[in-house]
Tab-separated table of C-alpha atoms in Angstrom:
chain	number	residue	atom	x	y	z
A	1	MET	CA	106.397	106.012	112.410
A	2	ILE	CA	104.179	107.763	109.918
A	3	ALA	CA	102.710	104.344	109.173
A	4	ILE	CA	101.724	103.863	112.832
A	5	VAL	CA	99.881	107.160	112.938
A	6	GLY	CA	98.102	106.350	109.681
A	7	SER	CA	97.214	102.872	110.923
A	8	LEU	CA	95.866	104.218	114.183
A	9	VAL	CA	93.824	106.866	112.424
A	10	TYR	CA	92.369	104.161	110.175
A	11	LEU	CA	91.632	101.861	113.125
A	12	LEU	CA	90.008	104.602	115.137
A	13	ASN	CA	88.113	106.477	112.436
A	14	SER	CA	86.855	103.547	110.390
A	15	GLU	CA	83.110	103.433	109.800
A	16	GLU	CA	82.912	99.844	111.036
A	17	GLN	CA	83.209	98.654	114.630
A	18	LYS	CA	86.363	96.733	115.566
A	19	PRO	CA	85.849	93.762	117.912
A	20	THR	CA	88.393	93.360	120.697
A	21	VAL	CA	88.966	91.018	123.584
A	22	ALA	CA	87.233	93.568	125.822
A	23	GLY	CA	84.266	93.924	123.477
A	24	VAL	CA	83.614	96.385	120.682
A	25	VAL	CA	85.710	99.523	120.330
A	26	PRO	CA	83.698	102.470	119.006
A	27	THR	CA	85.559	104.059	116.127
A	28	ALA	CA	84.075	107.527	115.729
A	29	GLY	CA	85.135	110.656	117.600
A	30	LEU	CA	88.147	109.287	119.484
A	31	GLY	CA	90.100	112.486	120.117
A	32	SER	CA	91.952	112.656	123.402
A	33	PRO	CA	90.682	110.666	126.341
A	34	PRO	CA	88.684	112.647	128.893
A	35	PRO	CA	90.874	114.366	131.539
A	36	SER	CA	89.279	112.193	134.210
A	37	VAL	CA	90.873	109.068	132.702
A	38	ALA	CA	94.087	108.193	134.492
A	39	ALA	CA	97.176	107.356	132.474
A	40	PRO	CA	98.116	103.673	132.374
A	41	VAL	CA	100.369	102.619	135.221
A	42	PRO	CA	102.944	99.890	134.523
A	43	ASP	CA	101.805	96.396	135.565
A	44	VAL	CA	98.291	97.555	136.459
A	45	PRO	CA	95.369	96.579	134.221
A	46	VAL	CA	93.762	99.527	132.446
A	47	PRO	CA	89.954	99.479	132.586
A	48	SER	CA	87.909	100.641	129.673
A	49	THR	CA	87.477	104.412	129.686
A	50	PRO	CA	84.031	105.984	130.078
A	51	GLY	CA	83.893	106.416	126.295
A	52	GLY	CA	84.390	102.668	125.858
A	53	PHE	CA	87.988	102.877	124.645
A	54	ASP	CA	90.564	100.531	126.105
A	55	PRO	CA	93.971	102.141	125.438
A	56	GLU	CA	95.795	98.827	125.757
A	57	GLN	CA	93.552	97.120	123.202
A	58	ILE	CA	93.992	100.036	120.793
A	59	PHE	CA	97.774	99.787	121.305
A	60	LEU	CA	97.790	96.024	120.683
A	61	GLN	CA	95.588	96.385	117.584
A	62	ALA	CA	98.073	98.896	116.193
A	63	ILE	CA	100.978	96.545	116.971
A	64	GLN	CA	99.213	93.798	115.005
A	65	THR	CA	99.347	95.989	111.871
A	66	ASN	CA	103.147	95.654	111.858
A	67	SER	CA	104.187	92.372	110.238
A	68	ASN	CA	107.429	92.278	112.259
A	69	LEU	CA	105.561	92.523	115.566
A	70	LYS	CA	102.612	90.182	114.882
A	71	SER	CA	104.473	87.207	116.347
A	72	ALA	CA	106.099	89.160	119.199
A	73	ASP	CA	105.068	88.414	122.770
A	74	GLN	CA	102.173	90.857	123.199
A	75	THR	CA	102.722	91.059	126.953
A	76	ARG	CA	106.342	92.106	126.366
A	77	VAL	CA	105.369	94.634	123.682
A	78	LEU	CA	102.790	96.161	126.025
A	79	GLU	CA	105.371	96.263	128.806
A	80	VAL	CA	107.821	98.104	126.513
A	81	GLY	CA	105.088	100.537	125.427
A	82	ARG	CA	104.186	101.288	129.033
A	83	SER	CA	107.838	101.765	129.978
A	84	MET	CA	108.229	104.202	127.073
A	85	CYS	CA	105.367	106.288	128.469
A	86	THR	CA	106.925	106.153	131.935
A	87	ALA	CA	110.265	107.319	130.498
A	88	LEU	CA	108.547	110.212	128.696
A	89	ASP	CA	106.746	111.110	131.941
A	90	ALA	CA	110.168	111.271	133.602
A	91	GLY	CA	111.326	113.772	130.968
A	92	ARG	CA	113.568	111.541	128.865
A	93	PRO	CA	113.940	112.676	125.231
A	94	ALA	CA	111.898	110.767	122.644
A	95	ARG	CA	114.926	109.582	120.666
A	96	GLU	CA	116.510	108.179	123.823
A	97	VAL	CA	113.272	106.368	124.681
A	98	ILE	CA	113.080	104.849	121.188
A	99	PHE	CA	116.683	103.668	121.343
A	100	GLY	CA	116.001	102.208	124.793
A	101	GLY	CA	113.285	100.017	123.298
A	102	SER	CA	115.743	98.676	120.747
A	103	ARG	CA	117.280	96.430	123.400
A	104	ASP	CA	114.368	94.050	122.776
A	105	PHE	CA	113.380	95.026	119.230
A	106	THR	CA	114.982	96.491	116.119
A	107	ILE	CA	115.219	100.270	116.109
A	108	THR	CA	112.506	100.398	113.432
A	109	ASP	CA	110.156	98.206	115.470
A	110	SER	CA	110.989	100.172	118.610
A	111	GLY	CA	110.004	103.357	116.773
A	112	PHE	CA	106.726	101.736	115.748
A	113	ILE	CA	106.056	100.666	119.352
A	114	PHE	CA	106.899	104.199	120.494
A	115	GLY	CA	104.396	105.733	118.069
A	116	ALA	CA	101.656	103.308	119.066
A	117	ALA	CA	102.380	103.837	122.771
A	118	VAL	CA	102.249	107.619	122.496
A	119	VAL	CA	99.014	107.625	120.514
A	120	ALA	CA	97.200	104.947	122.529
A	121	LEU	CA	98.776	104.754	125.994
A	122	CYS	CA	100.081	108.246	126.702
A	123	PRO	CA	98.501	110.740	124.297
A	124	ARG	CA	99.619	113.532	126.608
A	125	HIS	CA	103.002	113.119	124.832
A	126	GLU	CA	101.679	113.420	121.258
A	127	GLY	CA	103.815	116.552	120.864
A	128	LYS	CA	106.857	114.262	120.951
A	129	LEU	CA	105.766	112.771	117.627
A	130	SER	CA	105.762	116.162	115.920
A	131	GLN	CA	109.208	116.855	117.409
A	132	LEU	CA	110.366	113.734	115.573
A	133	GLY	CA	108.784	114.956	112.337
A	134	VAL	CA	105.743	112.689	112.560
A	135	SER	CA	102.390	114.375	112.183
């Protein structure tokens, strides 16, 4: 999971712009999304935030950095990431959420998806990463 955080930091803080399906994702000054931005809701498209960041595109870019997940069904990976955020919102422990994702993916890949989901889709749960020893 440390690799996911490092990959996301690289993707988001790189000097160059990263093209996405939705357009160009600015890479400087990401931080947390503004409080006015609603959290992604399962099965509902997430519009680009006022700052131009599309959490789902950031999540999918991070997933593409994992060689095991490059060929995975991106719709399914996004669905699992969203469900992980929903489970965290419901108060389920992080380890339980990660193991829940291993029904579809290896435990290692599920942990990677979890890290990407927390950072990109539900940053309000970033404290869960530090509880797992990921900083």
